[in-house]
mmCIF file of C-alpha atoms and ligand atoms in Angstrom:
data_model
loop_
_atom_site.group_PDB
_atom_site.id
_atom_site.type_symbol
_atom_site.label_atom_id
_atom_site.label_comp_id
_atom_site.label_asym_id
_atom_site.label_seq_id
_atom_site.Cartn_x
_atom_site.Cartn_y
_atom_site.Cartn_z
ATOM 1 C CA UNK A 235 -6.665 13.377 -14.957
ATOM 2 C CA UNK A 236 -6.272 16.791 -13.819
ATOM 3 C CA UNK A 237 -6.504 18.629 -17.310
ATOM 4 C CA UNK A 238 -10.265 18.964 -18.346
ATOM 5 C CA UNK A 239 -10.628 17.872 -21.855
ATOM 6 C CA UNK A 240 -14.450 18.116 -22.181
ATOM 7 C CA UNK A 241 -16.781 20.252 -19.885
ATOM 8 C CA UNK A 242 -20.124 19.108 -19.458
ATOM 9 C CA UNK A 243 -23.039 21.475 -18.203
ATOM 10 C CA UNK A 244 -25.805 18.917 -17.376
ATOM 11 C CA UNK A 245 -24.679 16.200 -15.129
ATOM 12 C CA UNK A 246 -26.272 12.899 -15.985
ATOM 13 C CA UNK A 247 -25.237 10.362 -13.145
ATOM 14 C CA UNK A 248 -25.602 7.343 -15.778
ATOM 15 C CA UNK A 249 -22.765 8.838 -17.823
ATOM 16 C CA UNK A 250 -20.289 9.922 -15.304
ATOM 17 C CA UNK A 251 -17.248 7.670 -14.352
ATOM 18 C CA UNK A 252 -18.674 3.725 -13.385
ATOM 19 C CA UNK A 253 -16.268 4.169 -9.990
ATOM 20 C CA UNK A 254 -18.207 6.543 -8.657
ATOM 21 C CA UNK A 255 -21.187 4.587 -8.961
ATOM 22 C CA UNK A 256 -19.627 2.227 -6.304
ATOM 23 C CA UNK A 257 -20.179 4.684 -3.510
ATOM 24 C CA UNK A 258 -22.561 3.635 -0.581
ATOM 25 C CA UNK A 259 -24.951 5.820 0.641
ATOM 26 C CA UNK A 260 -25.853 4.436 4.240
ATOM 27 C CA UNK A 261 -25.992 6.502 7.201
ATOM 28 C CA UNK A 262 -24.823 3.225 9.116
ATOM 29 C CA UNK A 263 -23.215 0.163 8.052
ATOM 30 C CA UNK A 264 -25.223 -3.173 8.868
ATOM 31 C CA UNK A 265 -24.110 -5.803 10.920
ATOM 32 C CA UNK A 266 -24.390 -8.213 8.249
ATOM 33 C CA UNK A 267 -21.524 -6.502 6.261
ATOM 34 C CA UNK A 268 -18.955 -7.096 9.329
ATOM 35 C CA UNK A 269 -20.412 -10.796 9.539
ATOM 36 C CA UNK A 270 -19.701 -11.218 5.535
ATOM 37 C CA UNK A 271 -16.122 -9.739 6.017
ATOM 38 C CA UNK A 272 -15.420 -12.150 8.612
ATOM 39 C CA UNK A 273 -16.942 -15.098 6.544
ATOM 40 C CA UNK A 274 -14.596 -13.252 3.447
ATOM 41 C CA UNK A 275 -17.796 -13.480 1.471
ATOM 42 C CA UNK A 276 -17.602 -12.074 -2.038
ATOM 43 C CA UNK A 277 -18.357 -8.431 -2.635
ATOM 44 C CA UNK A 278 -20.936 -8.944 -5.144
ATOM 45 C CA UNK A 279 -23.172 -11.154 -2.590
ATOM 46 C CA UNK A 280 -23.291 -7.918 0.111
ATOM 47 C CA UNK A 281 -23.576 -5.132 -2.622
ATOM 48 C CA UNK A 282 -27.504 -5.020 -2.390
ATOM 49 C CA UNK A 283 -27.339 -4.452 1.486
ATOM 50 C CA UNK A 284 -25.238 -1.226 0.734
ATOM 51 C CA UNK A 285 -27.360 0.996 -1.302
ATOM 52 C CA UNK A 286 -24.995 1.661 -3.842
ATOM 53 C CA UNK A 287 -25.306 4.755 -6.158
ATOM 54 C CA UNK A 288 -25.429 2.636 -9.003
ATOM 55 C CA UNK A 289 -28.663 0.679 -7.756
ATOM 56 C CA UNK A 290 -30.210 4.701 -7.721
ATOM 57 C CA UNK A 291 -29.473 5.122 -11.392
ATOM 58 C CA UNK A 292 -32.362 6.364 -13.121
ATOM 59 C CA UNK A 293 -34.641 7.311 -10.125
ATOM 60 C CA UNK A 294 -35.176 10.670 -8.359
ATOM 61 C CA UNK A 295 -32.842 9.123 -5.661
ATOM 62 C CA UNK A 296 -29.798 9.619 -7.950
ATOM 63 C CA UNK A 297 -29.572 13.251 -7.041
ATOM 64 C CA UNK A 298 -30.824 13.074 -3.258
ATOM 65 C CA UNK A 299 -30.724 11.772 0.048
ATOM 66 C CA UNK A 300 -27.142 10.234 -0.080
ATOM 67 C CA UNK A 301 -25.985 9.165 3.378
ATOM 68 C CA UNK A 302 -22.878 9.252 5.115
ATOM 69 C CA UNK A 303 -20.845 8.108 8.129
ATOM 70 C CA UNK A 304 -19.000 11.287 9.314
ATOM 71 C CA UNK A 305 -19.875 14.517 9.327
ATOM 72 C CA UNK A 306 -17.550 17.593 8.500
ATOM 73 C CA UNK A 307 -18.106 21.255 8.410
ATOM 74 C CA UNK A 308 -16.197 21.836 5.283
ATOM 75 C CA UNK A 309 -16.037 19.175 2.371
ATOM 76 C CA UNK A 310 -12.749 20.275 1.141
ATOM 77 C CA UNK A 311 -10.901 20.004 4.608
ATOM 78 C CA UNK A 312 -8.473 17.511 4.519
ATOM 79 C CA UNK A 313 -4.816 17.040 5.130
ATOM 80 C CA UNK A 314 -2.980 20.450 3.892
ATOM 81 C CA UNK A 315 0.174 18.291 3.073
ATOM 82 C CA UNK A 316 1.086 14.581 2.998
ATOM 83 C CA UNK A 317 4.085 12.710 3.243
ATOM 84 C CA UNK A 318 4.065 12.353 -0.570
ATOM 85 C CA UNK A 319 4.820 15.925 -0.545
ATOM 86 C CA UNK A 320 7.242 16.383 2.132
ATOM 87 C CA UNK A 321 9.380 13.449 1.196
ATOM 88 C CA UNK A 322 11.520 14.351 -1.750
ATOM 89 C CA UNK A 323 12.862 11.544 -3.649
ATOM 90 C CA UNK A 324 10.971 8.662 -5.126
ATOM 91 C CA UNK A 325 13.425 6.420 -3.060
ATOM 92 C CA UNK A 326 12.133 8.039 0.145
ATOM 93 C CA UNK A 327 8.866 7.879 -0.747
ATOM 94 C CA UNK A 328 8.848 4.126 -1.600
ATOM 95 C CA UNK A 329 11.231 3.178 1.355
ATOM 96 C CA UNK A 330 8.531 4.664 3.880
ATOM 97 C CA UNK A 331 5.697 2.920 2.069
ATOM 98 C CA UNK A 332 7.631 -0.143 2.442
ATOM 99 C CA UNK A 333 8.512 0.564 6.195
ATOM 100 C CA UNK A 334 4.683 1.093 6.625
ATOM 101 C CA UNK A 335 3.935 -2.419 4.993
ATOM 102 C CA UNK A 336 6.612 -3.971 7.282
ATOM 103 C CA UNK A 337 4.587 -2.800 10.189
ATOM 104 C CA UNK A 338 1.305 -3.753 9.121
ATOM 105 C CA UNK A 339 0.619 -7.439 9.622
ATOM 106 C CA UNK A 340 -2.184 -7.674 6.953
ATOM 107 C CA UNK A 341 0.203 -6.031 4.148
ATOM 108 C CA UNK A 342 2.613 -8.208 2.306
ATOM 109 C CA UNK A 343 5.471 -5.739 1.629
ATOM 110 C CA UNK A 344 6.786 -8.125 -1.224
ATOM 111 C CA UNK A 345 3.797 -7.690 -3.029
ATOM 112 C CA UNK A 346 3.533 -4.080 -2.563
ATOM 113 C CA UNK A 347 7.168 -3.935 -3.757
ATOM 114 C CA UNK A 348 6.365 -6.192 -6.703
ATOM 115 C CA UNK A 349 3.254 -4.016 -7.726
ATOM 116 C CA UNK A 350 5.142 -0.775 -7.685
ATOM 117 C CA UNK A 351 7.681 -2.050 -9.784
ATOM 118 C CA UNK A 352 5.660 -3.770 -12.185
ATOM 119 C CA UNK A 353 2.987 -0.974 -12.295
ATOM 120 C CA UNK A 354 4.803 1.983 -12.055
ATOM 121 C CA UNK A 355 8.680 1.998 -12.337
ATOM 122 C CA UNK A 356 8.752 -0.663 -14.861
ATOM 123 C CA UNK A 357 6.244 1.059 -17.403
ATOM 124 C CA UNK A 358 7.962 4.366 -16.767
ATOM 125 C CA UNK A 359 11.205 3.272 -17.721
ATOM 126 C CA UNK A 360 10.132 1.328 -20.747
ATOM 127 C CA UNK A 361 8.126 4.395 -22.091
ATOM 128 C CA UNK A 362 10.569 6.535 -21.368
ATOM 129 C CA UNK A 363 13.476 4.472 -23.292
ATOM 130 C CA UNK A 364 11.247 4.313 -26.064
ATOM 131 C CA UNK A 365 10.612 8.227 -26.283
ATOM 132 C CA UNK A 366 13.994 8.671 -25.895
ATOM 133 C CA UNK A 367 14.626 6.948 -29.305
ATOM 134 C CA UNK A 368 11.847 8.586 -31.000
ATOM 135 C CA UNK A 369 12.620 11.943 -29.437
ATOM 136 C CA UNK A 370 12.664 15.696 -31.021
ATOM 137 C CA UNK A 371 15.645 17.725 -30.807
ATOM 138 C CA UNK A 372 15.190 21.464 -29.798
ATOM 139 C CA UNK A 373 18.007 24.393 -30.997
ATOM 140 C CA UNK A 374 19.468 26.114 -27.568
ATOM 141 C CA UNK A 375 18.715 29.948 -29.222
ATOM 142 C CA UNK A 376 15.714 29.918 -31.604
ATOM 143 C CA UNK A 377 13.917 27.257 -30.167
ATOM 144 C CA UNK A 378 13.115 25.585 -33.173
ATOM 145 C CA UNK A 379 11.996 21.995 -32.868
ATOM 146 C CA UNK A 380 13.164 18.835 -35.092
ATOM 147 C CA UNK A 381 11.445 15.629 -35.634
ATOM 148 C CA UNK A 382 14.984 14.233 -36.832
ATOM 149 C CA UNK A 383 18.180 15.573 -36.543
ATOM 150 C CA UNK A 384 19.160 17.463 -39.488
ATOM 151 C CA UNK A 385 21.953 16.226 -41.701
ATOM 152 C CA UNK A 386 24.135 19.129 -41.045
ATOM 153 C CA UNK A 387 23.762 17.956 -37.248
ATOM 154 C CA UNK A 388 22.931 22.133 -36.393
ATOM 155 C CA UNK A 389 20.132 24.134 -36.527
ATOM 156 C CA UNK A 390 19.313 26.383 -39.484
ATOM 157 C CA UNK A 391 20.334 29.217 -37.717
ATOM 158 C CA UNK A 392 23.783 27.641 -37.121
ATOM 159 C CA UNK A 393 23.041 26.972 -33.404
ATOM 160 C CA UNK A 394 23.817 23.598 -31.547
ATOM 161 C CA UNK A 395 20.791 21.123 -31.057
ATOM 162 C CA UNK A 396 20.056 19.439 -27.743
ATOM 163 C CA UNK A 397 17.873 16.503 -26.775
ATOM 164 C CA UNK A 398 14.424 16.887 -25.198
ATOM 165 C CA UNK A 399 14.660 13.477 -23.364
ATOM 166 C CA UNK A 400 17.633 12.867 -21.550
ATOM 167 C CA UNK A 401 19.408 9.778 -20.079
ATOM 168 C CA UNK A 402 18.589 10.733 -16.561
ATOM 169 C CA UNK A 403 15.148 10.761 -16.999
ATOM 170 C CA UNK A 404 15.021 7.103 -18.839
ATOM 171 C CA UNK A 405 17.262 5.764 -16.022
ATOM 172 C CA UNK A 406 15.550 7.599 -13.005
ATOM 173 C CA UNK A 407 13.882 4.448 -11.244
ATOM 174 C CA UNK A 408 16.444 1.778 -12.212
ATOM 175 C CA UNK A 409 18.869 1.980 -9.400
ATOM 176 C CA UNK A 410 15.600 2.439 -6.651
ATOM 177 C CA UNK A 411 14.087 -0.716 -8.635
ATOM 178 C CA UNK A 412 17.273 -2.803 -8.364
ATOM 179 C CA UNK A 413 17.626 -2.194 -5.005
ATOM 180 C CA UNK A 414 14.091 -2.743 -3.967
ATOM 181 C CA UNK A 415 14.618 -5.881 -5.923
ATOM 182 C CA UNK A 416 17.258 -7.434 -3.773
ATOM 183 C CA UNK A 417 15.991 -6.092 -0.391
ATOM 184 C CA UNK A 418 12.439 -7.699 -0.892
ATOM 185 C CA UNK A 419 13.449 -10.682 -2.810
ATOM 186 C CA UNK A 420 11.220 -10.232 -5.486
ATOM 187 C CA UNK A 421 10.256 -13.192 -7.862
ATOM 188 C CA UNK A 422 12.965 -13.977 -10.461
ATOM 189 C CA UNK A 423 10.464 -12.790 -13.233
ATOM 190 C CA UNK A 424 10.446 -9.461 -11.965
ATOM 191 C CA UNK A 425 14.174 -9.313 -11.445
ATOM 192 C CA UNK A 426 14.781 -10.300 -14.796
ATOM 193 C CA UNK A 427 12.412 -7.955 -16.262
ATOM 194 C CA UNK A 428 14.650 -5.298 -14.578
ATOM 195 C CA UNK A 429 17.518 -6.816 -15.693
ATOM 196 C CA UNK A 430 16.071 -6.969 -19.370
ATOM 197 C CA UNK A 431 15.497 -3.312 -19.203
ATOM 198 C CA UNK A 432 18.793 -2.320 -17.773
ATOM 199 C CA UNK A 433 20.561 -4.302 -20.698
ATOM 200 C CA UNK A 434 18.389 -2.287 -23.042
ATOM 201 C CA UNK A 435 19.392 0.910 -21.712
ATOM 202 C CA UNK A 436 22.983 -0.309 -21.954
ATOM 203 C CA UNK A 437 22.828 -1.029 -25.716
ATOM 204 C CA UNK A 438 21.448 2.435 -26.111
ATOM 205 C CA UNK A 439 23.784 4.277 -24.083
ATOM 206 C CA UNK A 440 26.835 2.447 -23.748
ATOM 207 C CA UNK A 441 29.307 2.885 -26.505
ATOM 208 C CA UNK A 442 30.722 -0.769 -27.581
ATOM 209 C CA UNK A 443 33.638 1.119 -29.442
ATOM 210 C CA UNK A 444 34.856 3.478 -26.559
ATOM 211 C CA UNK A 445 35.786 0.613 -23.936
ATOM 212 C CA UNK A 446 38.529 1.744 -21.596
ATOM 213 C CA UNK A 447 40.873 -1.297 -20.937
ATOM 214 C CA UNK A 448 43.594 -1.789 -18.790
ATOM 215 C CA UNK A 449 46.908 -3.547 -19.425
ATOM 216 C CA UNK A 450 45.894 -6.179 -16.942
ATOM 217 C CA UNK A 451 42.766 -7.069 -18.833
ATOM 218 C CA UNK A 452 44.987 -8.520 -21.658
ATOM 219 C CA UNK A 453 47.035 -10.596 -19.310
HETATM 220 ZN ZN1 LIG B 593 18.140 27.659 -33.925
#
């Protein structure tokens, strides 16, 4: 998203990201748009009213005469910082978002929580769990990397090897997912997905052989 892979010297509007074709070029919005919104009409039905960039592709108008509704003196003007940067932990960010969702009547905060967990936390944890078991190890002294741990268990220079993916980064969102799951009453399906992932993590990180027992456990 932020690192350019290809640089283009000649911009062809037909080749750019299709999302950018959805920008409307009107200087003011027609009343029909609001009427259609009120009637909850399909967006496809009002598309032709909105003079989208997609309708200008291939004509001279694809480069010029783009309207807008609110003027600015600087196109890069905007908030210098947002709650996303001032709030430190992911848990704080999540709680702030859900609190806002609770206040806005049009927002179903349970749906928001489900989406964040479904699309963000779960894939992140599953991905990290996978990269944990397929990770490379690194020497603390010479920096040599190994795709597999050598049989000697040490670097060829004799030094210790350390992990490059840590348990903490795999479990990063587990607690916050469980908390949100409970607080917002998510569907059993989502709750069980979190549970299955937690079991996979436990099977990877917790050693079954070393189990501390108390005398009372046998009575
Ligand atoms: Zn080494």
